[in-house]
mmCIF file with all atom_site columns, C-alpha atoms in Angstrom:
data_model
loop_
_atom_site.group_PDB
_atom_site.id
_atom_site.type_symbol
_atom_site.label_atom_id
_atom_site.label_alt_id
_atom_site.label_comp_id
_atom_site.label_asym_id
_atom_site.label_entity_id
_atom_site.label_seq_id
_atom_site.pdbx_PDB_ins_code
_atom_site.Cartn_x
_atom_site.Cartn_y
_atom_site.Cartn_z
_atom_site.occupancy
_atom_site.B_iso_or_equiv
_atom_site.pdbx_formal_charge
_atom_site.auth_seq_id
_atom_site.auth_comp_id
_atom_site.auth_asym_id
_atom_site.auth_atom_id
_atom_site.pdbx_PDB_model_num
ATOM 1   C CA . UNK A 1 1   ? 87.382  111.604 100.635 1.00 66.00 ? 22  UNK A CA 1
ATOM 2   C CA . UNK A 1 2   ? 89.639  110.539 103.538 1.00 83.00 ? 23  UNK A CA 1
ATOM 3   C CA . UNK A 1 3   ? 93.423  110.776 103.193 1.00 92.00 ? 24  UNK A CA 1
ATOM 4   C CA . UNK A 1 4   ? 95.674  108.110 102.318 1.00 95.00 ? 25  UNK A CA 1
ATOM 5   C CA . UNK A 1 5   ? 99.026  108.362 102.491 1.00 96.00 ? 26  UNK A CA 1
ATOM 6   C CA . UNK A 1 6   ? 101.750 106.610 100.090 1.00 97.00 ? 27  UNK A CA 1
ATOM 7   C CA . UNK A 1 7   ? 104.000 104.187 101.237 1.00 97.00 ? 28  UNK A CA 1
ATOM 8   C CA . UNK A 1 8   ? 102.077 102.601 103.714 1.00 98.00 ? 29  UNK A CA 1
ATOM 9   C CA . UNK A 1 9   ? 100.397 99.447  104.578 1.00 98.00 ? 30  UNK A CA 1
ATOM 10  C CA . UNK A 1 10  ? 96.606  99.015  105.373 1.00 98.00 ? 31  UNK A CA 1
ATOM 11  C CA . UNK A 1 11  ? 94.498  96.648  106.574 1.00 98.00 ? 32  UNK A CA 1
ATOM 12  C CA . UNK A 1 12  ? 90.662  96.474  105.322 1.00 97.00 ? 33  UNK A CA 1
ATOM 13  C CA . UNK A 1 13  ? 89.741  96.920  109.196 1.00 97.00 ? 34  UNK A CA 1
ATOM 14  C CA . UNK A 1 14  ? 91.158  100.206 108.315 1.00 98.00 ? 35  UNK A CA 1
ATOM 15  C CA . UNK A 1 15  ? 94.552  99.884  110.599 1.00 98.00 ? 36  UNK A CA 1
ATOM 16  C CA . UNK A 1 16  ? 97.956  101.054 108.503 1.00 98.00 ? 37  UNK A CA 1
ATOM 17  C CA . UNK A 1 17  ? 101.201 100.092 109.347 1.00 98.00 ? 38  UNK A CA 1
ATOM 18  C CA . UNK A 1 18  ? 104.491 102.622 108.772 1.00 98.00 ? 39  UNK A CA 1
ATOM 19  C CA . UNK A 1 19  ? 107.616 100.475 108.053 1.00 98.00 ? 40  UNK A CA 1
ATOM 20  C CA . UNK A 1 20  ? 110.557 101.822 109.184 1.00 97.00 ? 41  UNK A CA 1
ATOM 21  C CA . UNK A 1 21  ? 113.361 98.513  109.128 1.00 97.00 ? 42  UNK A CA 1
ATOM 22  C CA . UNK A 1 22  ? 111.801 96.064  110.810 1.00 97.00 ? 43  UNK A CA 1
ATOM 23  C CA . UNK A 1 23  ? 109.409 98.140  113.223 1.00 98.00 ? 44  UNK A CA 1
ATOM 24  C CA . UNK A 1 24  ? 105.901 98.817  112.240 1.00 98.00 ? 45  UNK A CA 1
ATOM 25  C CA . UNK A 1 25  ? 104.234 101.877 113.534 1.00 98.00 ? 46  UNK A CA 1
ATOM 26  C CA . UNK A 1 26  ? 100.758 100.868 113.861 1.00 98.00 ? 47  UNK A CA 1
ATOM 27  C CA . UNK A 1 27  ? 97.745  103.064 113.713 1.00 98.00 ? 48  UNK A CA 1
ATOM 28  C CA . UNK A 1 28  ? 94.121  103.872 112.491 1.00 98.00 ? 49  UNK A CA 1
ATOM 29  C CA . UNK A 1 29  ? 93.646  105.540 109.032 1.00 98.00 ? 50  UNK A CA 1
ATOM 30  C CA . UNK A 1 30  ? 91.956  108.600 108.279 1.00 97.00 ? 51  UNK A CA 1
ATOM 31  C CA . UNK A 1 31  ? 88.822  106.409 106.837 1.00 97.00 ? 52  UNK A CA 1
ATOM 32  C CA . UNK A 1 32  ? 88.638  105.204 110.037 1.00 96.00 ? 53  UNK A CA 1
ATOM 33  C CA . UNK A 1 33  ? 88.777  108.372 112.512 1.00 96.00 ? 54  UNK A CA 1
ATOM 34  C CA . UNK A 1 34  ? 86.052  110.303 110.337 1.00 95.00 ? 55  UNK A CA 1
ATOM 35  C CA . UNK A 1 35  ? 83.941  107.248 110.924 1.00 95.00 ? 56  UNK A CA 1
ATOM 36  C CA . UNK A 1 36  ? 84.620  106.852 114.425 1.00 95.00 ? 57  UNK A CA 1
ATOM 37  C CA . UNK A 1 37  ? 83.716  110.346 115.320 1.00 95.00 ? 58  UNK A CA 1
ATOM 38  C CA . UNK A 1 38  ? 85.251  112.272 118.569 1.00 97.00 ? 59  UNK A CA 1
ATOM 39  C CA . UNK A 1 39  ? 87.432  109.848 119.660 1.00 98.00 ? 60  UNK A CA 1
ATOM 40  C CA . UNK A 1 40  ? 87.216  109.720 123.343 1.00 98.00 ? 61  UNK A CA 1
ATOM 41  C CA . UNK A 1 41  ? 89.695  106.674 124.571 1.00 98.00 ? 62  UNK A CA 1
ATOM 42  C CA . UNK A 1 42  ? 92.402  104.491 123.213 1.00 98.00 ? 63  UNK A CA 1
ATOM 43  C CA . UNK A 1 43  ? 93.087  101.171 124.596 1.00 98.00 ? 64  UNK A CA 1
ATOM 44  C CA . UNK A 1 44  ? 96.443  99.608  124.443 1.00 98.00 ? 65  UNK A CA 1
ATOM 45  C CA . UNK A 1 45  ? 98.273  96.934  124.857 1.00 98.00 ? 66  UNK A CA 1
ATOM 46  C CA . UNK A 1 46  ? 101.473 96.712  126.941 1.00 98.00 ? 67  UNK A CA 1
ATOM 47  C CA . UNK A 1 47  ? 104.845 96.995  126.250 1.00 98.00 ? 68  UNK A CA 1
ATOM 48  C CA . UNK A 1 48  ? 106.485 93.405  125.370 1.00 98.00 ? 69  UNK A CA 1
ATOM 49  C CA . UNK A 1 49  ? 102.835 91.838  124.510 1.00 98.00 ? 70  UNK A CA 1
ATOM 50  C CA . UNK A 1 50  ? 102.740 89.624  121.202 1.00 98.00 ? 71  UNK A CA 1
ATOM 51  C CA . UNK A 1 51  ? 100.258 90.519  118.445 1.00 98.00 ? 72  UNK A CA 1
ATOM 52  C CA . UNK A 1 52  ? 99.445  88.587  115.617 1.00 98.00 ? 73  UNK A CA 1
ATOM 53  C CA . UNK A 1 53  ? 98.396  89.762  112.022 1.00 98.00 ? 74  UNK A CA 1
ATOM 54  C CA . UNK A 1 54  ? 94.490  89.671  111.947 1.00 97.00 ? 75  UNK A CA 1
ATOM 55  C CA . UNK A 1 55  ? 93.655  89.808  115.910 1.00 98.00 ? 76  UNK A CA 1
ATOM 56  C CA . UNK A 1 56  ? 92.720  92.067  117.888 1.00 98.00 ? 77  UNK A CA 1
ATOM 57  C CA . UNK A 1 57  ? 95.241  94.182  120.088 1.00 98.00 ? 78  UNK A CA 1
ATOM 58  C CA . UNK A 1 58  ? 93.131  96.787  121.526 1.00 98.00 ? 79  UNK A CA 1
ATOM 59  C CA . UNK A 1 59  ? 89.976  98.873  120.872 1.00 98.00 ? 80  UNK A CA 1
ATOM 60  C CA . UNK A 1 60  ? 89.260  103.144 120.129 1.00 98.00 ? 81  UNK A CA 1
ATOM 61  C CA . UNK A 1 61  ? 86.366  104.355 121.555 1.00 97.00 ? 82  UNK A CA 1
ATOM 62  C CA . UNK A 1 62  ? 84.356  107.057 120.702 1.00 96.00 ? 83  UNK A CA 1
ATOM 63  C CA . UNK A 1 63  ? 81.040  109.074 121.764 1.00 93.00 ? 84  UNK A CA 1
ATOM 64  C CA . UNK A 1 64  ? 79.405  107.179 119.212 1.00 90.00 ? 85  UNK A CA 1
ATOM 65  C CA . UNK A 1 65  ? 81.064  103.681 119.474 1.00 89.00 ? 86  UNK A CA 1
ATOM 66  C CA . UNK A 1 66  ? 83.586  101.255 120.082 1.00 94.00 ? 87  UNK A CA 1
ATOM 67  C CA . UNK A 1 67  ? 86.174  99.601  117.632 1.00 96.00 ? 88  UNK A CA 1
ATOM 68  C CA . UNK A 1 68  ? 88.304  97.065  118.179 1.00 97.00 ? 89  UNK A CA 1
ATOM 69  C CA . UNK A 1 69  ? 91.886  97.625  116.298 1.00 98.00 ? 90  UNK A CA 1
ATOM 70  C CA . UNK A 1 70  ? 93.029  94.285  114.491 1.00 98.00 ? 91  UNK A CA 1
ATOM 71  C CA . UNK A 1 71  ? 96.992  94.214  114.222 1.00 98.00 ? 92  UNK A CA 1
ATOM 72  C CA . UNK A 1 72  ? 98.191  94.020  110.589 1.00 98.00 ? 93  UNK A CA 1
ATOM 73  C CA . UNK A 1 73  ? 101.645 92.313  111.488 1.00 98.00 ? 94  UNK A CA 1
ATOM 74  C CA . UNK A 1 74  ? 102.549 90.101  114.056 1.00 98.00 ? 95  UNK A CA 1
ATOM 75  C CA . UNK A 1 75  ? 105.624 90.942  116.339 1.00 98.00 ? 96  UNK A CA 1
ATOM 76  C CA . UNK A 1 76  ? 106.202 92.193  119.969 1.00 98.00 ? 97  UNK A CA 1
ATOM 77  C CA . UNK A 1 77  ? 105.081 95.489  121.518 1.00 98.00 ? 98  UNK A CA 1
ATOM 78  C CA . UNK A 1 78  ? 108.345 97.376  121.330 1.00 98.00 ? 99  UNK A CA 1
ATOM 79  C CA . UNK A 1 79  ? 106.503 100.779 122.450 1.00 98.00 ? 100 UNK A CA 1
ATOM 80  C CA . UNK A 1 80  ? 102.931 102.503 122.966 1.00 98.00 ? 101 UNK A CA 1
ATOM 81  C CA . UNK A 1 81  ? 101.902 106.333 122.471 1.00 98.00 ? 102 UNK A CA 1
ATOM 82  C CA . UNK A 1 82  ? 101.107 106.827 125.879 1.00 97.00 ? 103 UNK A CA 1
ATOM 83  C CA . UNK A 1 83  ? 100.562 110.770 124.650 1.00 98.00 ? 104 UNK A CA 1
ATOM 84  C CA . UNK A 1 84  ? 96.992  108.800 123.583 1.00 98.00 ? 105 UNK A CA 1
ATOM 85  C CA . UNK A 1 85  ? 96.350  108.069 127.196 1.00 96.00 ? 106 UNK A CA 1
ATOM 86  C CA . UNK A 1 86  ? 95.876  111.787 127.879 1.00 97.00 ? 107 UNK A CA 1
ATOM 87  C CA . UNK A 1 87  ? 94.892  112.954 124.520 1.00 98.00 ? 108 UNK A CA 1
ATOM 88  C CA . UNK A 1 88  ? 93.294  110.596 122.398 1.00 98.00 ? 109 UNK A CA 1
ATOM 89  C CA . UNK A 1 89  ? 91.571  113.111 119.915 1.00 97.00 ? 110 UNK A CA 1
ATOM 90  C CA . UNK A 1 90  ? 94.958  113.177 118.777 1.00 98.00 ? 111 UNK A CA 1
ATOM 91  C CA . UNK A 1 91  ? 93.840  110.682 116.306 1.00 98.00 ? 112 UNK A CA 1
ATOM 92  C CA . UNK A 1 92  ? 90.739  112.850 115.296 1.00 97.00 ? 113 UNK A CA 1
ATOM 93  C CA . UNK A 1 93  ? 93.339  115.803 114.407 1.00 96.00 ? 114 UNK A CA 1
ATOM 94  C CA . UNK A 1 94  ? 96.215  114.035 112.560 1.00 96.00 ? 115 UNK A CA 1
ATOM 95  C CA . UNK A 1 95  ? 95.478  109.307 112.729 1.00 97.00 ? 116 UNK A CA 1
ATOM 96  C CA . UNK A 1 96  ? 98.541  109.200 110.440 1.00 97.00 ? 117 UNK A CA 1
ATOM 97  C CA . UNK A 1 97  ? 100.758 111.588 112.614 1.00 96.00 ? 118 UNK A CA 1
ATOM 98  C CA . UNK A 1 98  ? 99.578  109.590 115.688 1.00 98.00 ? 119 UNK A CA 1
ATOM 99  C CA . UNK A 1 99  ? 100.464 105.818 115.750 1.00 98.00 ? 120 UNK A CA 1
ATOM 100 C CA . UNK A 1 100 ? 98.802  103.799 118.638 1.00 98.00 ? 121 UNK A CA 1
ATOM 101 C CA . UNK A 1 101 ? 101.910 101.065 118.993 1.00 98.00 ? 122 UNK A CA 1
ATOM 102 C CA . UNK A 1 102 ? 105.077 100.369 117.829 1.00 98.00 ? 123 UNK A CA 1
ATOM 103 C CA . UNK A 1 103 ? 105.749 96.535  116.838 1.00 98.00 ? 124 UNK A CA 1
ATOM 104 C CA . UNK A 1 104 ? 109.015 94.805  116.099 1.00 98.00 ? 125 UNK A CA 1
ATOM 105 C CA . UNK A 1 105 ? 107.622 92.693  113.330 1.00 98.00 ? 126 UNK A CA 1
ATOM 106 C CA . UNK A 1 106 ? 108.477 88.524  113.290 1.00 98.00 ? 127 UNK A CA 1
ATOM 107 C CA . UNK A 1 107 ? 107.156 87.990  109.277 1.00 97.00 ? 128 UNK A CA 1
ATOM 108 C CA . UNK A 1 108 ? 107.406 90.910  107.457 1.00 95.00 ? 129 UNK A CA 1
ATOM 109 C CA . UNK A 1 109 ? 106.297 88.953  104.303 1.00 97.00 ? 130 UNK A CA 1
ATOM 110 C CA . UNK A 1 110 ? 102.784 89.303  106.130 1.00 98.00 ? 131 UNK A CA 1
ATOM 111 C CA . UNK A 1 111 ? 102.846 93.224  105.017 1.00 98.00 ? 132 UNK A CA 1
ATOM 112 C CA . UNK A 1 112 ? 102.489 91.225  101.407 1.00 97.00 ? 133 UNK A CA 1
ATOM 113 C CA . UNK A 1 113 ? 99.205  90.321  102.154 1.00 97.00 ? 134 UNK A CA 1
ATOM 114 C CA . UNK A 1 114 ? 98.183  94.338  102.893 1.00 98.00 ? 135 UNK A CA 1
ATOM 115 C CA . UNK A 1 115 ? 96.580  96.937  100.648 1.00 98.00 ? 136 UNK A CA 1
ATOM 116 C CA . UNK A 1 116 ? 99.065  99.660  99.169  1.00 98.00 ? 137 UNK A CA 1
ATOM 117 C CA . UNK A 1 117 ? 97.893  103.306 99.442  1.00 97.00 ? 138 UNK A CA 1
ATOM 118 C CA . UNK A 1 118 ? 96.080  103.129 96.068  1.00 97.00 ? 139 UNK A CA 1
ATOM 119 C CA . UNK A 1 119 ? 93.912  99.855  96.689  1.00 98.00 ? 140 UNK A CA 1
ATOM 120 C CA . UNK A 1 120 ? 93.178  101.140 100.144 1.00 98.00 ? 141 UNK A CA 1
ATOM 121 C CA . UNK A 1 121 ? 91.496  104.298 98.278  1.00 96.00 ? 142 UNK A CA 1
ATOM 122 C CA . UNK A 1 122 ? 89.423  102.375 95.821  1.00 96.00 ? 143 UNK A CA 1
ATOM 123 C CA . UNK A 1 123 ? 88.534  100.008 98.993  1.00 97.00 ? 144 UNK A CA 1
ATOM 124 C CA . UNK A 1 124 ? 87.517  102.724 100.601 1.00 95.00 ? 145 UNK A CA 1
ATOM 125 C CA . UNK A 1 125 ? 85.022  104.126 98.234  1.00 91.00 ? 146 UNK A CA 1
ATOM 126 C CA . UNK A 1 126 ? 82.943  100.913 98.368  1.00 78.00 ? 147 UNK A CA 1
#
């Protein structure tokens, strides 16, 4: 069974989002590293770019595919883990530990429309 941690927001394209006032550390679960495999690359967006809840901001590749990450909030790029642009099997080792980008959000209400930690586990086992 993957790990989910309390407290935190996920998507059912398996993204969670960390709230810390109103920033949302955005990243891939644990679901969705064991299914990637070895991840091999991490593509980001850029600092100040807009991404809105339910499209695509970048993509995780791996040596068995290629997954495109769906944003769970919408808001502006405050920050990326450029640490993943060296080492993205980071997110193989620890995907909670690791976020991919850091958003200021513009509608928090949309976390609302997100899974808490215990749907996301009964999602999961579907």
């Amino acid at each position: 069974m993957a790990k989910v941690i309390e407290g935190l927001y996920y998507s059912e394209s398996h993204e969670y989002v960390r709230v810390e006032g109103n920033i949302g550390y955005i990243g891939i679960t644990d679901y969705a590293q064991h299914a990637l495999g070895n991840v091999v690359y991490v593509d980001m967006p850029e600092v100040d770019d807009e991404v809105t809840a339910g499209e695509e901001f970048g993509a995780v590749e791996s040596v068995k595919a290629a997954s495109d990450l769906n944003s769970p909030v919408s808001g502006t790029v405050v920050e990326i883990n450029e640490v993943l642009d060296d080492t993205p099997e980071l997110l193989n080792q620890d995907a909670f530990e690791n976020w991919i980008i850091k958003v200021e959000m513009t509608d928090p209400s949309e976390l609302d429309s997100l899974m808490d930690a215990a749907a996301y586990g009964e999602f999961c086992k579907d």
